C-alpha cells in the first residue's frame, strides 16, 4: 500500500491510522475504568455491543456520503436528505459539544496518569490532576494557535506505537493471568449492565468520523474510507476486549472501581511491577496528549465549516481578517473558545460525567444518521439491516444510560441533563428564532456546494 499517493493524499494505511488514532488514541485510557465500574467482568462485552452499533453507524455514514452531493458529514446529510438547516445545525452543535467533552475526557485522563507517575495529588494546596489537565489543554491550544500540525507519516508512527503498547499489555496480561489463577470473562453473570456500560463507552468509538471530515486529504476516498472504517472499528474492538479482560481478571472489579481513571496502570503494575506501570502511564500521557491535539484541530476545522454555512454565530466570522486565522485558515477565536469550554468541563466535571455527556452526544447523532440511512433503503446498494441495528442500538443505549445515571449517580445525571437542556435551548434559539442572527439563506450552501 502506497501511503503518499501521487496527489499527496493518504492511502489506506494512513486512513486506518487516522481512524484508529481517533478511537484508541486516548479513549481506552479514560473510558475503561468507567465501563468496568458498571459492567464488571463483562466490560469486554460492552465494548463488543458498542462496536457493533458503531460499525452499523459507520455503514450508514458511508452510504449517506455516497448518495449525498456534496459529500460531507452529519450536518450535510441532514441538510441534503431531510432538507432541514435547523436539524443540520443542531447536529453540528451536538457533535461539537461531543468533541469538547472528548477533549475534556482526554485531559482528565492525562492529568490522572501524570499524578499516578508523580505520586503527589496536591501542589500548593491545588489538586494536581486539575492543574495538569488545564496545562495540557493550554499547551495544545497554544500549538494550534500557531498552526503546529502532525504530518501524515508522524501520525501513522504514533498510532503504531500506541497499538503496540496496548497489544503488548493485552498479550503479556493474558499470559500472566493464565499462569496466575486464570482469566475471567464473567460469562456466567450475564445481566443488563453491559448494555448500560456500552452506552457510556460510546465516546471511545467516535474517532472514525475524522475520515469524513478529511476526505480531501485521502487518496481515492470513496473507496479508501469505507475500507478503513470497516477495518479500524473491529481492530479497536479487539484491542478493547483484550485490555478489558486483562484488567478485570488481574486487578479485579473492586480495585478498578476505586481508581477508574488509572485502571490500566494499576493492572500493569500487577504483572510488570513499577516499570510496567510506568510504561502504561507514559503511554497514556502520550496517547491522551496526541488525542487532545488531533481532536482540537479537527473540532476547529469543523467549527469553521459550520460558521461558513451560518450554523454558528457570525461573531466567529470565518471570513474575518487573515490575522485572526491560523493553520488551515482557522479563526483563533474558535480555538480559544473550544479551549475555554474544555477547561471548564475537565475542571468542574467528574470522569463519569464527562464520559457520559460525550457518549450521549454521539449516541444521538449516530442514531440519527442510522435513521436517515434507513430512509434511503430503497436504493439498490443500501441494506436496511445495518442502519436498523444502529438505530435500535441507539434507542436502547440512550434510556439505559440515563437510567443508570439516575439510579447510581444522581448528581451526574442532573449535571448531564442540565447541560443537555441548556444546549438544546441555545440550539433552538439560534436556529428557530434567529436570536443570534441566523437566516435560512445563509445555510443554503450545505445543499448547493
XYZ file of C-alpha atoms in Angstrom:
449
model
C 0.000 0.000 0.000
C 1.471 3.331 -1.031
C 0.965 5.853 1.708
C 1.583 9.115 -0.037
C -0.093 8.779 -3.392
C 0.741 10.849 -6.429
C -1.733 13.521 -5.415
C -0.257 13.783 -1.928
C -3.224 12.145 -0.192
C -3.109 9.470 2.459
C -3.602 5.896 1.329
C -5.355 3.070 3.149
C -2.696 2.703 5.852
C -2.905 6.392 6.656
C -6.699 6.351 6.690
C -6.803 3.340 9.018
C -4.223 5.022 11.251
C -6.298 8.191 11.381
C -9.435 6.275 12.366
C -7.663 4.053 14.902
C -5.812 7.025 16.347
C -9.137 8.778 16.870
C -10.589 5.766 18.666
C -7.817 4.192 20.726
C -5.629 7.301 20.925
C -6.922 8.229 24.347
C -10.328 6.644 24.691
C -9.376 3.335 26.274
C -7.289 5.020 28.978
C -10.188 7.255 30.000
C -13.183 5.004 29.392
C -12.103 1.562 30.634
C -12.462 2.255 34.352
C -15.890 3.847 33.878
C -17.104 0.827 31.888
C -15.727 -1.676 34.398
C -17.484 0.128 37.274
C -20.805 -0.524 35.542
C -20.315 -3.852 33.737
C -17.743 -5.547 35.965
C -16.005 -8.518 34.323
C -18.369 -8.169 31.341
C -16.758 -4.870 30.354
C -15.335 -6.590 27.274
C -18.885 -7.436 26.145
C -19.878 -3.791 26.497
C -17.168 -2.879 24.009
C -18.468 -5.564 21.628
C -22.001 -4.130 21.785
C -20.809 -0.559 21.319
C -18.558 -1.665 18.475
C -21.442 -3.348 16.639
C -23.557 -0.196 16.844
C -20.583 1.937 15.796
C -19.962 -0.325 12.804
C -23.599 -0.015 11.733
C -23.390 3.760 12.152
C -20.228 3.688 10.053
C -22.112 1.819 7.322
C -24.847 4.469 7.488
C -22.331 7.295 7.133
C -20.693 5.575 4.180
C -23.978 5.133 2.319
C -25.190 8.660 3.072
C -21.843 10.003 1.919
C -22.108 8.084 -1.366
C -25.628 9.332 -2.013
C -25.210 12.983 -1.000
C -23.867 15.879 -3.006
C -21.731 17.430 -1.654
C -20.079 14.694 0.387
C -19.547 15.631 3.996
C -20.690 14.603 7.461
C -23.802 14.684 9.657
C -24.902 18.317 9.017
C -24.503 17.841 5.259
C -26.542 14.633 5.275
C -29.378 16.218 7.253
C -29.461 19.266 5.006
C -29.415 17.066 1.904
C -31.813 14.259 2.836
C -34.032 15.927 5.459
C -33.892 19.352 3.757
C -33.597 20.952 7.183
C -30.959 23.511 8.054
C -32.253 23.509 11.631
C -31.589 19.776 12.064
C -28.272 20.142 10.275
C -27.221 22.917 12.623
C -28.400 21.119 15.747
C -26.445 18.023 14.695
C -23.384 20.188 14.143
C -23.655 21.812 17.568
C -24.284 18.453 19.230
C -21.200 16.955 17.611
C -19.131 19.977 18.537
C -20.090 19.687 22.207
C -19.336 15.978 21.959
C -15.831 16.798 20.787
C -15.402 19.285 23.620
C -16.439 16.510 26.013
C -13.990 14.119 24.345
C -11.087 16.553 24.713
C -12.039 17.149 28.353
C -12.090 13.388 28.909
C -8.605 13.026 27.394
C -7.329 15.929 29.501
C -8.819 14.389 32.644
C -7.105 11.078 31.887
C -3.818 12.857 31.113
C -3.880 14.594 34.484
C -4.807 11.393 36.312
C -1.965 9.343 34.830
C 0.502 12.192 35.389
C -0.488 12.266 39.067
C -0.049 8.492 39.223
C 3.506 8.881 37.957
C 4.306 11.783 40.255
C 2.755 10.182 43.315
C 1.598 13.616 44.524
C -2.038 14.727 44.488
C -1.743 18.377 45.594
C 0.702 21.184 44.894
C 0.459 24.458 46.806
C -2.960 23.365 48.016
C -4.269 22.860 44.476
C -5.359 19.479 43.040
C -2.501 18.441 40.747
C -4.816 16.499 38.413
C -6.831 19.605 37.567
C -3.707 21.755 37.223
C -2.079 19.297 34.814
C -5.288 18.881 32.819
C -5.517 22.636 32.393
C -1.835 22.812 31.488
C -2.064 20.251 28.687
C -5.152 21.963 27.273
C -3.326 25.284 27.352
C -0.290 23.813 25.601
C -2.282 22.417 22.704
C -4.460 25.491 22.398
C -1.220 27.414 22.022
C 0.220 24.990 19.493
C -2.956 25.096 17.421
C -2.971 28.884 17.551
C 0.448 28.951 15.869
C -0.538 26.248 13.400
C 1.568 23.265 14.527
C 0.305 20.018 12.972
C 1.447 16.404 12.771
C 2.392 15.093 9.325
C 0.692 12.019 7.919
C 3.743 9.844 8.492
C 4.199 11.071 12.060
C 0.559 10.265 12.794
C 0.995 6.742 11.425
C 4.100 6.192 13.543
C 2.340 7.452 16.672
C -0.616 5.124 16.133
C 1.706 2.145 15.619
C 3.400 2.873 18.953
C 0.041 3.220 20.747
C -1.272 -0.041 19.323
C 1.990 -1.873 20.093
C 1.828 -0.828 23.756
C -1.825 -1.842 24.169
C -1.424 -5.144 22.289
C 1.681 -5.899 24.357
C -0.276 -5.101 27.531
C -3.069 -7.482 26.465
C -0.766 -10.349 25.430
C 1.501 -10.180 28.468
C -1.503 -9.735 30.716
C -3.286 -12.745 29.244
C -0.163 -14.856 29.743
C 0.242 -13.633 33.317
C -3.425 -14.139 34.115
C -3.441 -17.652 32.697
C -0.389 -18.512 34.787
C -1.745 -16.984 37.999
C -5.278 -18.113 38.649
C -6.818 -17.903 35.211
C -8.629 -15.388 33.064
C -12.177 -14.437 33.988
C -14.685 -13.316 31.325
C -17.783 -13.009 33.507
C -19.777 -15.125 31.046
C -21.564 -16.794 33.958
C -23.013 -13.497 35.233
C -24.983 -12.050 32.332
C -27.174 -9.015 33.030
C -28.281 -5.717 31.511
C -25.270 -3.878 32.924
C -23.103 -4.399 29.806
C -25.717 -2.555 27.728
C -25.641 0.391 30.126
C -21.853 0.348 30.087
C -21.803 0.081 26.283
C -23.700 3.347 26.128
C -21.152 5.042 28.377
C -18.266 3.689 26.284
C -19.651 5.033 23.016
C -17.314 8.023 23.025
C -14.431 5.575 22.533
C -15.822 4.633 19.110
C -16.327 8.032 17.519
C -12.840 8.577 16.105
C -13.504 7.059 12.680
C -15.608 10.135 11.899
C -12.348 12.001 11.319
C -12.252 10.321 7.917
C -15.484 12.047 6.892
C -14.006 15.465 7.679
C -10.723 14.718 5.891
C -11.956 13.320 2.600
C -9.994 15.901 0.634
C -6.721 14.636 2.125
C -7.317 10.940 1.391
C -6.421 9.399 -1.953
C -9.456 7.859 -3.691
C -11.503 8.453 -0.530
C -14.702 6.959 -1.974
C -13.059 3.523 -1.863
C -10.453 4.087 0.833
C -12.699 5.438 3.590
C -15.214 2.553 3.639
C -12.393 0.016 3.807
C -10.637 2.000 6.534
C -13.827 2.232 8.612
C -14.589 -1.482 8.247
C -11.022 -2.351 9.285
C -10.481 0.143 12.088
C -13.624 -0.417 14.169
C -13.183 -4.223 14.557
C -9.495 -3.669 15.301
C -10.369 -1.202 18.051
C -12.961 -3.622 19.453
C -10.393 -6.462 19.539
C -7.892 -4.282 21.410
C -10.554 -3.098 23.867
C -11.647 -6.702 24.514
C -8.122 -7.833 25.342
C -7.397 -4.843 27.565
C -10.724 -5.160 29.415
C -10.360 -8.888 30.111
C -6.796 -8.493 31.342
C -7.642 -5.558 33.600
C -10.696 -7.106 35.246
C -9.011 -10.512 35.645
C -5.754 -9.295 37.145
C -6.809 -6.245 39.150
C -10.381 -7.157 39.976
C -13.504 -5.067 39.595
C -13.273 -3.645 43.110
C -9.825 -2.130 42.626
C -10.709 -0.731 39.188
C -13.844 0.847 40.627
C -11.762 2.612 43.297
C -9.327 4.038 40.751
C -11.128 4.016 37.368
C -9.059 6.874 35.968
C -5.788 4.844 36.088
C -7.150 1.313 35.640
C -4.600 0.209 33.037
C -1.617 1.400 35.050
C -2.905 -0.458 38.111
C -3.243 -3.665 36.086
C 0.209 -3.271 34.523
C 1.767 -2.910 37.960
C 0.498 -6.384 38.882
C 2.457 -8.198 36.191
C 5.082 -5.656 35.194
C 5.916 -4.069 38.508
C 6.825 -0.416 38.684
C 8.278 -0.497 35.163
C 5.084 -1.937 33.715
C 3.036 0.719 35.468
C 5.400 3.433 34.253
C 5.281 2.253 30.633
C 1.485 2.231 30.591
C 1.272 5.596 32.344
C 3.737 7.170 29.903
C 1.812 5.628 27.017
C -1.386 7.094 28.474
C 0.192 10.553 28.675
C 1.488 10.226 25.139
C -1.808 8.916 23.756
C -4.162 11.308 25.524
C -1.988 14.304 24.642
C -1.983 13.279 20.982
C -5.763 12.769 21.110
C -6.249 16.248 22.590
C -4.238 17.812 19.797
C -5.946 15.887 16.980
C -9.471 16.402 18.306
C -8.922 20.097 18.993
C -7.641 20.698 15.465
C -10.477 18.683 13.902
C -13.062 20.483 16.057
C -11.699 23.844 14.908
C -11.943 22.727 11.276
C -15.475 21.509 11.860
C -16.448 24.768 13.600
C -15.051 26.826 10.748
C -17.202 24.880 8.303
C -20.292 25.476 10.472
C -19.570 29.210 10.531
C -19.194 29.333 6.750
C -22.665 27.816 6.422
C -24.307 30.081 9.005
C -24.610 27.295 11.573
C -22.564 29.114 14.201
C -22.813 32.814 15.193
C -21.363 35.420 12.833
C -19.235 36.803 15.646
C -17.000 33.794 14.969
C -16.828 35.015 11.351
C -14.970 32.525 9.159
C -14.158 35.353 6.756
C -12.520 37.549 9.376
C -9.172 39.210 8.578
C -6.194 36.975 7.955
C -4.548 37.956 11.211
C -7.292 36.063 13.055
C -6.593 32.830 11.191
C -4.001 30.124 11.616
C -3.090 26.794 10.069
C -5.741 25.790 7.577
C -7.492 29.168 7.772
C -8.898 28.525 11.249
C -10.054 31.530 13.323
C -8.095 31.919 16.540
C -11.228 32.753 18.486
C -12.707 29.297 17.710
C -9.661 27.560 19.148
C -9.733 29.798 22.221
C -13.442 29.195 22.850
C -13.023 25.435 22.442
C -10.122 25.598 24.889
C -12.120 27.538 27.481
C -15.127 25.200 27.236
C -12.884 22.155 27.508
C -11.087 23.598 30.528
C -14.404 24.198 32.270
C -15.554 20.644 31.586
C -12.380 18.972 32.790
C -12.066 21.029 35.992
C -15.700 21.021 37.123
C -16.845 17.634 35.812
C -16.144 14.116 37.025
C -14.706 11.464 34.725
C -18.057 9.640 34.703
C -19.937 12.833 33.964
C -17.666 13.923 31.129
C -17.647 10.450 29.587
C -21.422 10.111 29.871
C -22.100 13.500 28.310
C -19.726 12.912 25.397
C -21.165 9.441 24.761
C -24.691 10.859 24.912
C -23.969 13.307 22.106
C -22.538 10.648 19.818
C -25.358 8.199 20.544
C -27.890 10.820 19.480
C -26.054 11.777 16.293
C -25.116 8.219 15.293
C -28.677 7.091 15.926
C -29.959 9.961 13.805
C -27.641 9.065 10.931
C -28.708 5.418 11.145
C -32.343 6.505 10.904
C -31.517 8.743 7.953
C -29.754 5.878 6.165
C -32.725 3.637 6.892
C -34.955 6.074 4.990
C -32.720 5.525 1.944
C -33.161 1.735 1.960
C -34.992 1.844 -1.384
C -31.659 2.427 -3.088
C -30.344 -0.802 -4.507
C -26.976 -0.694 -2.715
C -28.347 0.353 0.706
C -29.204 -2.525 3.017
C -31.774 -1.795 5.710
C -30.186 -4.181 8.219
C -27.090 -2.227 9.414
C -28.940 1.112 9.787
C -31.766 -0.661 11.626
C -29.288 -2.240 14.051
C -27.576 1.118 14.548
C -30.908 2.807 15.257
C -32.099 0.079 17.642
C -28.761 0.208 19.461
C -29.002 3.967 19.917
C -32.632 3.725 21.066
C -31.600 1.129 23.671
C -28.390 2.823 24.777
C -29.827 6.250 25.454
C -32.532 5.431 28.059
C -30.446 2.715 29.713
C -27.514 5.056 30.245
C -29.791 7.764 31.632
C -31.491 5.243 33.923
C -28.148 4.031 35.231
C -27.029 7.587 35.932
C -30.331 8.398 37.637
C -30.219 5.352 39.898
C -26.481 5.075 40.578
C -25.036 8.565 40.058
C -27.840 11.040 40.641
C -25.521 14.065 40.682
C -24.001 13.125 37.308
C -27.493 12.580 35.909
C -28.645 16.054 36.949
C -25.470 17.648 35.591
C -25.653 15.886 32.224
C -29.370 16.620 31.931
C -28.914 20.301 32.780
C -26.098 20.755 30.257
C -28.121 18.968 27.582
C -31.211 21.101 28.203
C -29.179 24.322 28.039
C -27.546 23.249 24.770
C -30.872 22.290 23.164
C -32.430 25.622 24.227
C -29.485 27.518 22.724
C -29.731 25.496 19.520
C -33.450 26.133 19.139
C -32.992 29.822 19.922
C -30.327 30.070 17.245
C -31.990 28.066 14.502
C -35.682 28.687 15.101
C -35.931 32.247 16.390
C -32.915 33.862 14.732
C -31.812 35.120 18.136
C -28.168 35.154 17.059
C -28.649 36.466 13.553
C -29.309 33.172 11.777
C -31.066 33.139 8.414
C -32.091 30.178 6.274
C -30.377 31.637 3.222
C -27.022 31.560 4.969
C -27.141 27.769 5.243
C -28.141 27.098 1.655
C -24.580 26.194 0.740
C -24.954 22.932 2.652
C -27.327 21.806 -0.076
C -25.756 23.541 -3.030
C -21.953 23.352 -2.596
